[in-house]
């Protein structure tokens, strides 16, 4: 068995964008056992992919805030990651921090070359470096890197390969529903609340209940306001990532701002409309072989009618 370690620490979108490469690898090299190092807060995401043998959580973000207090925990992590001698270590993130983690493991390291890596100094760690064009979507870059490292050819189909757990969410309605992702960590990425309310009311006319998930207390207040303004709309309890995946997978459609959950919706193969207000979807928008539409761009958010038309198209 050829043992491989994938280094992809964060964020949610970056992790999700690596799943199609993992599916390609499992398809072309079924002899490979794949372990994955990921930030502890996102450890449940790689567990959704059946080709991952083992998840190794790291807490680099937390350790850097208190390095002296975290020394023992870091040494335990390093001992864990060195308990297996890998035939190949692939840093698919191309950052100094991911290269640092790759160096803690035992085995030859591969990654992007200096021109291709997001942080060029990371490439100094890699024994084998690969040139991958930067002017393409992150999913395609990840797929091409893995294909170059393991010597196979990718096709046009994007397969995230996720297996969503079957869960019980007692509050979830038995009728059809849509997930509206209004929550985002940046105010300039927000879409107007009035638009969300109007969109939810239009869905209600089609007998589709709107559900407004949230992450922080501030987002919860907004979700509660939005749900209160629309008949039968719901503001759910706080969800972990497995519950969020289950919720998204059962929806009729997902409409959301530029957030990790919008990418997770594309990954679980439900129709998704992504709204961009302060970022460009060209390199990191939703991308799937199923229905996935990006609207708007940096400084040019889409209007309500454009989003509604894309939503109706996704429901057709």
Coordinates of C-alpha atoms in Angstrom, one line a residue:
X1 CA 0.0 0.0 0.0
X2 CA 1.4 3.4 -1.1
X3 CA 1.0 5.8 1.9
X4 CA 0.3 9.4 1.1
X5 CA -0.2 12.4 3.4
X6 CA -2.2 15.4 2.2
X7 CA -1.5 18.8 3.8
X8 CA -4.5 21.1 3.4
X9 CA -5.1 22.9 6.7
X10 CA -7.8 25.5 6.1
X11 CA -10.1 27.3 5.3
X12 CA -13.5 25.7 4.7
X13 CA -13.5 26.6 1.0
X14 CA -9.9 25.6 0.4
X15 CA -10.6 22.2 2.0
X16 CA -13.7 21.6 -0.1
X17 CA -11.8 22.7 -3.3
X18 CA -9.4 19.8 -2.7
X19 CA -12.1 17.1 -2.6
X20 CA -12.3 16.6 -6.4
X21 CA -8.5 16.1 -6.6
X22 CA -8.9 13.4 -3.9
X23 CA -11.6 11.7 -5.9
X24 CA -9.4 11.7 -9.0
X25 CA -6.6 10.2 -7.0
X26 CA -8.7 7.5 -5.5
X27 CA -10.0 6.6 -9.0
X28 CA -6.7 6.5 -10.7
X29 CA -4.6 5.1 -7.8
X30 CA -6.8 2.7 -5.8
X31 CA -3.6 1.4 -4.2
X32 CA -3.0 4.6 -2.2
X33 CA -3.9 5.1 1.4
X34 CA -4.6 8.7 2.1
X35 CA -4.1 10.6 5.4
X36 CA -5.0 14.3 5.7
X37 CA -3.6 17.0 8.1
X38 CA -6.2 19.7 8.7
X39 CA -6.9 22.4 11.2
X40 CA -8.9 21.0 14.2
X41 CA -11.9 23.2 13.6
X42 CA -12.4 21.7 10.1
X43 CA -11.5 18.1 10.9
X44 CA -15.0 16.9 10.3
X45 CA -14.9 18.0 6.6
X46 CA -12.3 15.4 5.3
X47 CA -14.3 12.7 7.2
X48 CA -17.0 13.2 4.6
X49 CA -14.8 11.8 1.9
X50 CA -14.6 8.0 2.0
X51 CA -11.1 7.8 0.5
X52 CA -9.5 9.4 3.6
X53 CA -8.1 6.8 5.8
X54 CA -7.1 9.0 8.7
X55 CA -7.5 12.6 9.7
X56 CA -4.7 14.2 11.7
X57 CA -5.9 17.5 13.4
X58 CA -3.5 20.3 13.9
X59 CA -4.0 23.5 16.0
X60 CA -1.4 25.7 14.3
X61 CA -3.7 28.8 14.6
X62 CA -4.1 28.3 18.3
X63 CA -0.5 27.3 18.9
X64 CA 0.9 30.4 17.4
X65 CA -1.0 32.5 19.8
X66 CA 0.6 30.8 22.8
X67 CA 3.7 29.0 21.6
X68 CA 5.2 28.3 25.1
X69 CA 2.0 26.9 26.5
X70 CA 1.4 24.8 23.4
X71 CA 4.8 23.2 23.2
X72 CA 3.8 19.9 24.7
X73 CA 0.7 19.7 22.5
X74 CA 2.8 20.4 19.4
X75 CA 5.4 17.8 20.3
X76 CA 2.5 15.2 20.7
X77 CA 1.2 16.2 17.2
X78 CA 4.7 15.8 15.7
X79 CA 5.1 12.4 17.3
X80 CA 1.7 11.4 15.9
X81 CA 2.5 12.6 12.4
X82 CA 5.9 10.8 12.4
X83 CA 4.4 7.5 13.6
X84 CA 4.0 6.6 9.9
X85 CA 6.7 6.9 7.2
X86 CA 5.0 8.2 4.1
X87 CA 5.9 7.3 0.6
X88 CA 4.8 10.8 -0.5
X89 CA 3.7 14.0 1.3
X90 CA 1.7 16.4 -0.8
X91 CA 1.3 20.0 0.3
X92 CA -1.6 21.2 -1.9
X93 CA -2.0 24.5 -0.1
X94 CA 1.4 26.1 -1.0
X95 CA 1.7 28.3 2.1
X96 CA 4.6 28.7 4.5
X97 CA 2.5 27.3 7.3
X98 CA 1.5 24.2 5.3
X99 CA 5.1 23.6 4.2
X100 CA 6.1 23.8 7.9
X101 CA 3.6 21.2 8.8
X102 CA 4.7 19.0 5.8
X103 CA 8.3 19.2 7.2
X104 CA 7.2 17.6 10.5
X105 CA 6.2 14.4 8.7
X106 CA 8.6 11.7 7.4
X107 CA 8.8 11.3 3.6
X108 CA 9.5 13.1 0.4
X109 CA 7.5 16.3 -0.1
X110 CA 5.9 17.5 -3.3
X111 CA 4.1 20.8 -4.1
X112 CA 3.8 23.8 -6.3
X113 CA 6.9 25.4 -7.8
X114 CA 8.0 29.0 -6.8
X115 CA 5.8 30.6 -9.5
X116 CA 2.8 28.5 -8.7
X117 CA 2.7 28.5 -4.9
X118 CA 0.5 31.0 -3.1
X119 CA 3.6 31.8 -1.0
X120 CA 6.7 31.3 -3.1
X121 CA 9.0 30.5 -0.1
X122 CA 6.9 27.4 0.6
X123 CA 8.4 25.8 -2.5
X124 CA 11.9 25.6 -0.9
X125 CA 10.6 22.8 1.3
X126 CA 9.5 20.5 -1.6
X127 CA 11.8 17.9 -3.1
X128 CA 9.7 17.8 -6.2
X129 CA 8.0 21.0 -7.6
X130 CA 5.3 21.3 -10.2
X131 CA 4.3 24.3 -12.4
X132 CA 0.5 24.8 -12.3
X133 CA -1.0 27.9 -13.9
X134 CA -2.4 30.3 -11.4
X135 CA -5.1 31.9 -13.6
X136 CA -7.6 29.1 -13.2
X137 CA -10.1 27.9 -10.6
X138 CA -8.6 26.6 -7.4
X139 CA -10.3 23.2 -8.0
X140 CA -8.6 22.8 -11.3
X141 CA -5.3 23.8 -9.8
X142 CA -5.6 21.2 -7.1
X143 CA -6.7 18.5 -9.6
X144 CA -3.8 19.3 -11.9
X145 CA -1.2 19.3 -9.1
X146 CA -2.3 15.8 -8.0
X147 CA -2.4 14.5 -11.6
X148 CA 1.1 15.8 -12.1
X149 CA 2.4 14.3 -8.9
X150 CA 0.8 10.9 -9.5
X151 CA 1.0 10.9 -13.3
X152 CA -2.5 10.5 -14.5
X153 CA -4.9 12.6 -16.7
X154 CA -8.0 14.4 -15.3
X155 CA -11.3 14.5 -17.2
X156 CA -13.9 17.3 -17.3
X157 CA -16.2 15.8 -14.7
X158 CA -15.8 17.3 -11.2
X159 CA -16.5 14.6 -8.5
X160 CA -16.4 15.8 -4.9
X161 CA -17.0 12.2 -3.8
X162 CA -18.6 13.1 -0.5
X163 CA -20.7 10.8 1.6
X164 CA -23.1 12.8 3.7
X165 CA -24.0 11.2 7.1
X166 CA -27.7 10.4 7.7
X167 CA -28.7 12.4 10.8
X168 CA -31.8 13.3 12.7
X169 CA -32.6 17.0 12.9
X170 CA -35.9 17.2 14.9
X171 CA -36.6 20.8 13.9
X172 CA -36.2 20.1 10.1
X173 CA -39.5 20.5 8.2
X174 CA -40.9 17.5 6.4
X175 CA -41.9 19.7 3.5
X176 CA -39.6 21.1 0.8
X177 CA -37.1 23.7 1.8
X178 CA -34.3 26.0 0.5
X179 CA -31.2 27.0 2.5
X180 CA -30.5 30.7 2.3
X181 CA -26.9 31.5 3.4
X182 CA -27.0 35.2 4.4
X183 CA -24.2 34.9 7.0
X184 CA -20.7 36.0 6.2
X185 CA -17.7 37.2 8.2
X186 CA -17.3 40.4 6.2
X187 CA -19.9 43.2 6.0
X188 CA -18.9 44.1 2.5
X189 CA -19.9 40.6 1.4
X190 CA -23.4 40.9 2.7
X191 CA -26.5 41.0 0.4
X192 CA -29.3 43.4 1.6
X193 CA -31.7 41.9 4.1
X194 CA -34.7 43.2 2.1
X195 CA -33.5 41.0 -0.8
X196 CA -33.3 37.9 1.4
X197 CA -36.8 38.5 2.7
X198 CA -38.2 39.0 -0.8
X199 CA -36.4 35.9 -2.1
X200 CA -37.7 33.8 0.8
X201 CA -41.3 35.1 0.2
X202 CA -41.1 34.1 -3.5
X203 CA -39.9 30.7 -2.5
X204 CA -42.8 30.4 0.0
X205 CA -45.2 31.0 -3.0
X206 CA -43.8 27.8 -4.4
X207 CA -44.4 26.0 -1.1
X208 CA -40.7 26.0 -0.3
X209 CA -39.7 26.9 3.2
X210 CA -36.7 29.2 3.7
X211 CA -34.1 28.2 6.3
X212 CA -31.5 30.8 7.4
X213 CA -28.4 29.1 9.1
X214 CA -25.9 31.1 11.1
X215 CA -22.5 30.8 12.8
X216 CA -22.0 33.7 15.2
X217 CA -24.3 35.6 17.6
X218 CA -24.4 38.5 15.3
X219 CA -25.4 36.2 12.4
X220 CA -28.0 34.5 14.6
X221 CA -29.7 37.9 15.2
X222 CA -29.9 38.6 11.5
X223 CA -31.2 35.1 10.7
X224 CA -33.9 35.5 13.4
X225 CA -34.9 38.8 11.9
X226 CA -35.1 37.4 8.4
X227 CA -37.0 34.3 9.4
X228 CA -39.5 36.4 11.5
X229 CA -40.3 38.5 8.4
X230 CA -41.3 35.5 6.2
X231 CA -44.2 33.0 6.9
X232 CA -43.0 29.5 7.9
X233 CA -39.3 30.5 7.5
X234 CA -36.9 29.0 10.0
X235 CA -33.8 30.1 12.0
X236 CA -32.3 26.7 13.0
X237 CA -30.2 25.9 16.0
X238 CA -26.4 26.2 15.6
X239 CA -25.1 23.5 13.3
X240 CA -21.9 21.6 13.2
X241 CA -20.3 20.9 9.8
X242 CA -21.8 17.3 9.6
X243 CA -25.3 18.7 10.3
X244 CA -24.8 21.5 7.9
X245 CA -23.8 19.0 5.1
X246 CA -26.9 17.0 5.9
X247 CA -29.1 20.1 5.8
X248 CA -27.7 21.3 2.5
X249 CA -27.9 17.9 0.9
X250 CA -31.6 17.7 1.5
X251 CA -32.5 21.1 0.2
X252 CA -34.2 22.0 -3.1
X253 CA -31.7 24.7 -3.7
X254 CA -29.1 26.7 -1.8
X255 CA -28.6 30.5 -2.3
X256 CA -25.8 32.1 -0.5
X257 CA -23.2 34.8 -0.3
X258 CA -19.4 34.0 -0.7
X259 CA -19.0 31.6 2.2
X260 CA -17.7 28.1 2.8
X261 CA -21.2 26.6 3.1
X262 CA -22.0 27.7 -0.4
X263 CA -19.0 25.6 -1.6
X264 CA -20.2 22.7 0.6
X265 CA -23.6 22.9 -1.1
X266 CA -21.9 22.5 -4.5
X267 CA -19.9 19.6 -3.0
X268 CA -23.0 17.7 -1.9
X269 CA -24.5 18.1 -5.4
X270 CA -27.5 20.3 -4.8
X271 CA -28.3 23.3 -7.0
X272 CA -26.5 26.4 -5.7
X273 CA -26.6 30.1 -6.6
X274 CA -23.6 32.0 -5.1
X275 CA -23.8 35.8 -4.6
X276 CA -20.6 37.8 -4.9
X277 CA -20.6 41.4 -3.6
X278 CA -17.0 42.0 -2.6
X279 CA -14.9 39.3 -4.3
X280 CA -14.4 37.8 -7.7
X281 CA -15.8 34.3 -8.4
X282 CA -13.4 33.6 -11.3
X283 CA -10.8 31.7 -9.3
X284 CA -12.8 30.7 -6.2
X285 CA -16.5 30.7 -7.1
X286 CA -18.8 27.6 -6.8
X287 CA -17.9 25.0 -9.4
X288 CA -19.5 21.6 -9.9
X289 CA -20.7 19.3 -12.6
X290 CA -24.2 19.9 -11.1
X291 CA -26.1 23.2 -11.2
X292 CA -23.8 25.9 -9.8
X293 CA -24.1 29.5 -10.7
X294 CA -22.0 32.5 -9.6
X295 CA -23.6 36.0 -9.8
X296 CA -22.0 39.4 -9.2
X297 CA -18.4 40.4 -8.6
X298 CA -16.2 42.7 -6.5
X299 CA -18.1 45.9 -6.0
X300 CA -21.0 44.8 -8.3
X301 CA -23.5 42.6 -6.4
X302 CA -26.3 41.0 -8.4
X303 CA -29.8 42.4 -8.2
X304 CA -32.8 40.6 -6.7
X305 CA -34.3 39.7 -10.1
X306 CA -31.1 38.1 -11.4
X307 CA -30.8 35.9 -8.3
X308 CA -34.5 34.9 -8.5
X309 CA -34.1 33.9 -12.1
X310 CA -31.1 31.8 -11.3
X311 CA -33.0 30.3 -8.4
X312 CA -36.0 29.4 -10.6
X313 CA -33.6 27.9 -13.2
X314 CA -32.0 25.7 -10.5
X315 CA -35.4 24.5 -9.3
X316 CA -36.6 23.6 -12.8

